[in-house]
Coordinates of C-alpha atoms in Angstrom, one line a residue:
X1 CA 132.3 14.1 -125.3
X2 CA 130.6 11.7 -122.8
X3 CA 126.9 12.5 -122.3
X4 CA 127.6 12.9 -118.5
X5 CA 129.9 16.3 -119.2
X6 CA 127.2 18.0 -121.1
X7 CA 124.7 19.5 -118.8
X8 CA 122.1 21.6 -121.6
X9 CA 122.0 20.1 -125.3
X10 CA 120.6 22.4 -128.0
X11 CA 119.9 20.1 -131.3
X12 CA 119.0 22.4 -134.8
X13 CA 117.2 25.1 -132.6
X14 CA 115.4 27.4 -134.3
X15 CA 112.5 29.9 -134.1
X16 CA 110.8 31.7 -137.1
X17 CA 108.6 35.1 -136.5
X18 CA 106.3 35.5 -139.5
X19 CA 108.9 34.4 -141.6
X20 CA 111.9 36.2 -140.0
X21 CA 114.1 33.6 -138.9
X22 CA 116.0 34.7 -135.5
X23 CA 117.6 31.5 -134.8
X24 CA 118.4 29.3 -137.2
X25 CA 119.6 25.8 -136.4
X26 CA 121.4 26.2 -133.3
X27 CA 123.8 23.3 -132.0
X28 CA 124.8 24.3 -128.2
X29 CA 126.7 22.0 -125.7
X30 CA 127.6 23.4 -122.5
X31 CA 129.6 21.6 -120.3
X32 CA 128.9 20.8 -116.3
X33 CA 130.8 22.7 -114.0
X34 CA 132.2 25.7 -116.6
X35 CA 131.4 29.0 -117.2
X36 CA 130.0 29.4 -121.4
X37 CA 129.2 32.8 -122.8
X38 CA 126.9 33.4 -125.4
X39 CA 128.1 36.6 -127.6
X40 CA 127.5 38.2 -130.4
X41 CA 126.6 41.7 -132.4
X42 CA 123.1 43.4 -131.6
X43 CA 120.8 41.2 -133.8
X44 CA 122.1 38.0 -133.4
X45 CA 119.9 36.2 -131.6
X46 CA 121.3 35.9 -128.7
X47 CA 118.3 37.0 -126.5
X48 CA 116.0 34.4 -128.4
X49 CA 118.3 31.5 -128.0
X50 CA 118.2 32.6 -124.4
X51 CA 114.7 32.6 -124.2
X52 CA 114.4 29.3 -125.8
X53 CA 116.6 27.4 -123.6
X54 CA 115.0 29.1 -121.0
X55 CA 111.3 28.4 -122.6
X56 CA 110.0 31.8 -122.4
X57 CA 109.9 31.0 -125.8
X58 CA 108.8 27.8 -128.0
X59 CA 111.4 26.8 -130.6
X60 CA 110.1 26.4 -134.1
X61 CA 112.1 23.3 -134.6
X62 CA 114.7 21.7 -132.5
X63 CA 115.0 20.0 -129.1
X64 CA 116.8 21.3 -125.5
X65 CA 117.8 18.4 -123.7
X66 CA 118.8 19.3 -119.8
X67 CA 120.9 16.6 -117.6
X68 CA 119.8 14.3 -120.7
X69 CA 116.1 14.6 -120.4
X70 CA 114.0 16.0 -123.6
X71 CA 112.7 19.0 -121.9
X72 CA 111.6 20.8 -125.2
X73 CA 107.9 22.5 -124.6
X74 CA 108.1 22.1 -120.7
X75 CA 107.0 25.0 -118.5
X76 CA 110.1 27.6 -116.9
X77 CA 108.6 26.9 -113.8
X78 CA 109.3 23.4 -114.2
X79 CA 112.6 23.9 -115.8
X80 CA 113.5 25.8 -112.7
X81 CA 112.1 23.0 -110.4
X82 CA 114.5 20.5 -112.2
X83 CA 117.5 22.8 -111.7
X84 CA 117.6 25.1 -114.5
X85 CA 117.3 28.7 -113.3
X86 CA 117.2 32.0 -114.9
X87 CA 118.3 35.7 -113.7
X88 CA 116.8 38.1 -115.3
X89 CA 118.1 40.9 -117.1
X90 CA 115.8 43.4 -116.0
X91 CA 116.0 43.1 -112.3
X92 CA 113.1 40.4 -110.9
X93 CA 112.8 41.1 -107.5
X94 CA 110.2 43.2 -105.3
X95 CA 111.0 46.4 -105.1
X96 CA 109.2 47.3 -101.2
X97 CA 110.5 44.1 -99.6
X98 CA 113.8 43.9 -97.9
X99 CA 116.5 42.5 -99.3
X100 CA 116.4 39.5 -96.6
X101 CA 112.4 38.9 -97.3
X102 CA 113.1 38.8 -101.2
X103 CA 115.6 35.8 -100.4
X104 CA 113.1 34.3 -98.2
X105 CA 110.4 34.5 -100.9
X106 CA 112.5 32.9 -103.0
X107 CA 113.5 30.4 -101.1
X108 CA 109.6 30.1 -100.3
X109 CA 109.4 29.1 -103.8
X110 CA 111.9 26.6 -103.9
X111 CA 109.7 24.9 -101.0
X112 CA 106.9 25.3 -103.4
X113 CA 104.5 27.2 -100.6
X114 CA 105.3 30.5 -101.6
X115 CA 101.6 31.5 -101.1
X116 CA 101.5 29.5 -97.6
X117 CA 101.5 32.7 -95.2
X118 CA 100.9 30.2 -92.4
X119 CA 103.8 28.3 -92.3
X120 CA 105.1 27.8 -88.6
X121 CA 107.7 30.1 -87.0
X122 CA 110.0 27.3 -86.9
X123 CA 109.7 26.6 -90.8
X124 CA 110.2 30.7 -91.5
X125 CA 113.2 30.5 -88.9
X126 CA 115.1 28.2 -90.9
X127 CA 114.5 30.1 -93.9
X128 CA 116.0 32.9 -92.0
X129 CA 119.5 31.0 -91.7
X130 CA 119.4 30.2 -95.2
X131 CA 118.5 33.7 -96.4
X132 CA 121.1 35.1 -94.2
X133 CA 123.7 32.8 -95.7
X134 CA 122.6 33.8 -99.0
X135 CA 122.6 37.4 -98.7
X136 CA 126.1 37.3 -97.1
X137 CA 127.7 35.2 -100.0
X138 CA 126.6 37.7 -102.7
X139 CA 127.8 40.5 -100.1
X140 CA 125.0 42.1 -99.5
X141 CA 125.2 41.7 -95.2
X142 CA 125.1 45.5 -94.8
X143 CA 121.6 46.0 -97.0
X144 CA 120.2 43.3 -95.3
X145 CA 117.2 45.0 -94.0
X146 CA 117.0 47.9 -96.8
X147 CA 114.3 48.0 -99.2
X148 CA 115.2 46.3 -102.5
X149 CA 114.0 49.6 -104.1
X150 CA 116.9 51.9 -102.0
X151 CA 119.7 49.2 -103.2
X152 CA 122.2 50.9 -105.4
X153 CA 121.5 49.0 -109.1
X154 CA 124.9 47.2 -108.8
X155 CA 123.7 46.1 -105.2
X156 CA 120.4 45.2 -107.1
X157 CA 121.8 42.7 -109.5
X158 CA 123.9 40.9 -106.2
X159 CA 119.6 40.6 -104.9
X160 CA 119.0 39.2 -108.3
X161 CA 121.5 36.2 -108.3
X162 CA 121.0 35.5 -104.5
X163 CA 117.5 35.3 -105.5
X164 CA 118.3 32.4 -108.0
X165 CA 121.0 31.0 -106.1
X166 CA 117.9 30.3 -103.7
X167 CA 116.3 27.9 -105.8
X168 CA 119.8 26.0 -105.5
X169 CA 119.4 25.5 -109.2
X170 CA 122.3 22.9 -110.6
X171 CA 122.7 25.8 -113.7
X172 CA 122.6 29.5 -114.0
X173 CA 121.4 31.1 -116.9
X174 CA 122.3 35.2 -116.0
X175 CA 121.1 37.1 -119.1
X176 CA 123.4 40.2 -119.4
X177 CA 124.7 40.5 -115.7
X178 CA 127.0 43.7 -116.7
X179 CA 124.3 45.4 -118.5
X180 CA 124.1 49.1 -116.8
X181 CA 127.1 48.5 -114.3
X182 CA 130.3 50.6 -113.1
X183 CA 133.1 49.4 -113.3
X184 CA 133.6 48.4 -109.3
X185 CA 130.3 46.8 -109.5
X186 CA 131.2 45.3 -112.3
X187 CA 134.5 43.8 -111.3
X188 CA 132.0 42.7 -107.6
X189 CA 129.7 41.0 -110.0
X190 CA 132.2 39.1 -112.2
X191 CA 133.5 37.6 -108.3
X192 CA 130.4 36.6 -107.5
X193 CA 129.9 34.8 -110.9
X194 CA 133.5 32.9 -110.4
X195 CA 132.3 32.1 -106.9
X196 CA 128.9 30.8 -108.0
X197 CA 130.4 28.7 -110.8
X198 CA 132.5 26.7 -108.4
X199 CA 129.8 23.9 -107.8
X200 CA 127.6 24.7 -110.6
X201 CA 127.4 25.6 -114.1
X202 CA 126.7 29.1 -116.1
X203 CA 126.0 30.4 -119.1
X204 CA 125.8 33.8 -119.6
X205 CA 124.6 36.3 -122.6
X206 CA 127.2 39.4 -122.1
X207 CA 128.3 42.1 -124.2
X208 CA 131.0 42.8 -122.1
X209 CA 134.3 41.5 -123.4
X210 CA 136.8 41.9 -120.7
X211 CA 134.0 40.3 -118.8
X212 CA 133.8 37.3 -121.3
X213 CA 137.6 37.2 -121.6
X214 CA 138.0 36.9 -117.9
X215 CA 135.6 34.6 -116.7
X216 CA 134.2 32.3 -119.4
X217 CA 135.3 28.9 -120.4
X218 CA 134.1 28.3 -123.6
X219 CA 132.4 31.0 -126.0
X220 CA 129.6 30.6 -128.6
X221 CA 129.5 33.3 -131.0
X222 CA 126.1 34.0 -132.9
X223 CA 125.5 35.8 -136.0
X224 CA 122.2 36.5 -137.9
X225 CA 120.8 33.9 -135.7
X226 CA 123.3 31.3 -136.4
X227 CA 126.5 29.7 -134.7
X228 CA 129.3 31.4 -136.4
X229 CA 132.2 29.6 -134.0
X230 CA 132.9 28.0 -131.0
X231 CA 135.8 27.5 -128.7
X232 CA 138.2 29.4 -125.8
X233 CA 138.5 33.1 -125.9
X234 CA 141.6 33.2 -127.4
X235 CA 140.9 31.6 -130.4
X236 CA 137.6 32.9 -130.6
X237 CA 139.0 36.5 -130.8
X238 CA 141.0 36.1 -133.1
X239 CA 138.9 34.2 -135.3
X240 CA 138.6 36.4 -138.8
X241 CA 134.9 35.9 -139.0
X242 CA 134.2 36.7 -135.7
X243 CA 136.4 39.8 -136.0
X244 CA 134.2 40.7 -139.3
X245 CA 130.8 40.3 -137.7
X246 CA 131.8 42.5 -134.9
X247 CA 133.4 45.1 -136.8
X248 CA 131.1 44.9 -139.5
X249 CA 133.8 45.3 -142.5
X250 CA 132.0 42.4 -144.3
X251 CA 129.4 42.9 -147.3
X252 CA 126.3 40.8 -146.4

């Protein structure tokens, strides 16, 4: 594959807690412009890979390289200012603010004056367009002004990836987007993920298989920290150690 396809490299990642080993030399290439999931059975390490690439969490051993450059041991606020960003899983947004004003703080952010109350009409103004835009492409034009705390939870996650699409970052990372949803929400939120991915890259940890099924390129599947296979969800599914690990028929 020539480097220029791969957006995020994981070389023999791996992080040790006193002596537990939740990751355990993890290869991961994810393509520009496609949608990967990373799945797996409770306890397979999916979160801390996740936090790794991410660097809310130091590898052990391994390097991350991002649009080719080592980034291994660099800040997530740096990460994110080079195009990386991360939704969380537990909604990150502020809870008395409207949903308009947490776009605008987060496109504050992207400016890199978040903390510049002073910033002149005109400046604020054009944040205003953009927020607008923003909170009309994840659908959220009728909750504009509503406190982020009143938002129905599915309405809450929409907030969430608005609020990351803000930073225009050049790849998604959207830690269990599902997680909690209904199923009309659900089938909003899978929309919005297609639509995001158009001119950008995601990877996604998900549980949700249909979810997986319908929206993800390629699939890595981790087990007991390590990568147990690779590859479209078709012949991931039907892969016999992947069916084992989920169903849990093996011994050891």
């Amino acid at each position: 594959m020539a480097q220029d396809e791969t957006i995020l490299e994981a070389r023999g990642l791996t992080k040790e807690f006193k002596g537990f080993v939740a990751v355990k030399n993890v290869d991961l290439r994810i393509k520009r412009h496609t949608i990967h999931a990373l799945i797996g059975p409770n306890g397979a390490g999916k979160t801390t890979c996740f936090n790794l690439l991410t660097h809310f969490l130091v590898p052990t051993a391994g390097e991350i390289r991002f649009n080719g450059r080592d980034i291994t041991g660099s800040s997530p606020a740096r990460i994110a200012r080079m195009g990386l960003a991360r939704s969380f899983q537990i909604s990150a947004v502020f809870p008395h603010l409207t949903v308009l004003e947490n776009v605008r703080v987060a496109l504050q952010r992207k400016l890199g004056n978040s903390f510049h109350f002073w910033r002149s009409e005109k400046v604020l103004r054009r944040l205003d367009g953009r927020a607008h835009e923003l909170v009309t492409a994840v659908g959220l034009t009728n909750f504009a002004r509503l406190p982020a705390v009143e938002l129905p939870y599915g309405r809450k996650r929409a907030l969430e990836i608005a609020t990351t699409l803000a930073l225009e970052p050049e790849m998604m990372l959207l830690d269990e987007p599902m997680a909690g949803l209904g199923q009309e929400d659900i089938k909003r939120i899978a929309q919005l993920i297609r639509s995001v991915a158009k001119d950008r890259t995601v990877l996604m940890v998900e549980h949700n298989m249909s979810v997986v099924a319908d929206l993800s390129d390629t699939i890595t599947v981790l087990a007991r920290g390590e990568v147990l296979a690779e590859g479209p969800y078709a012949t991931v599914s039907t892969n016999p150690a992947v069916v084992e690990a989920y169903v849990g028929t093996g011994h050891g």
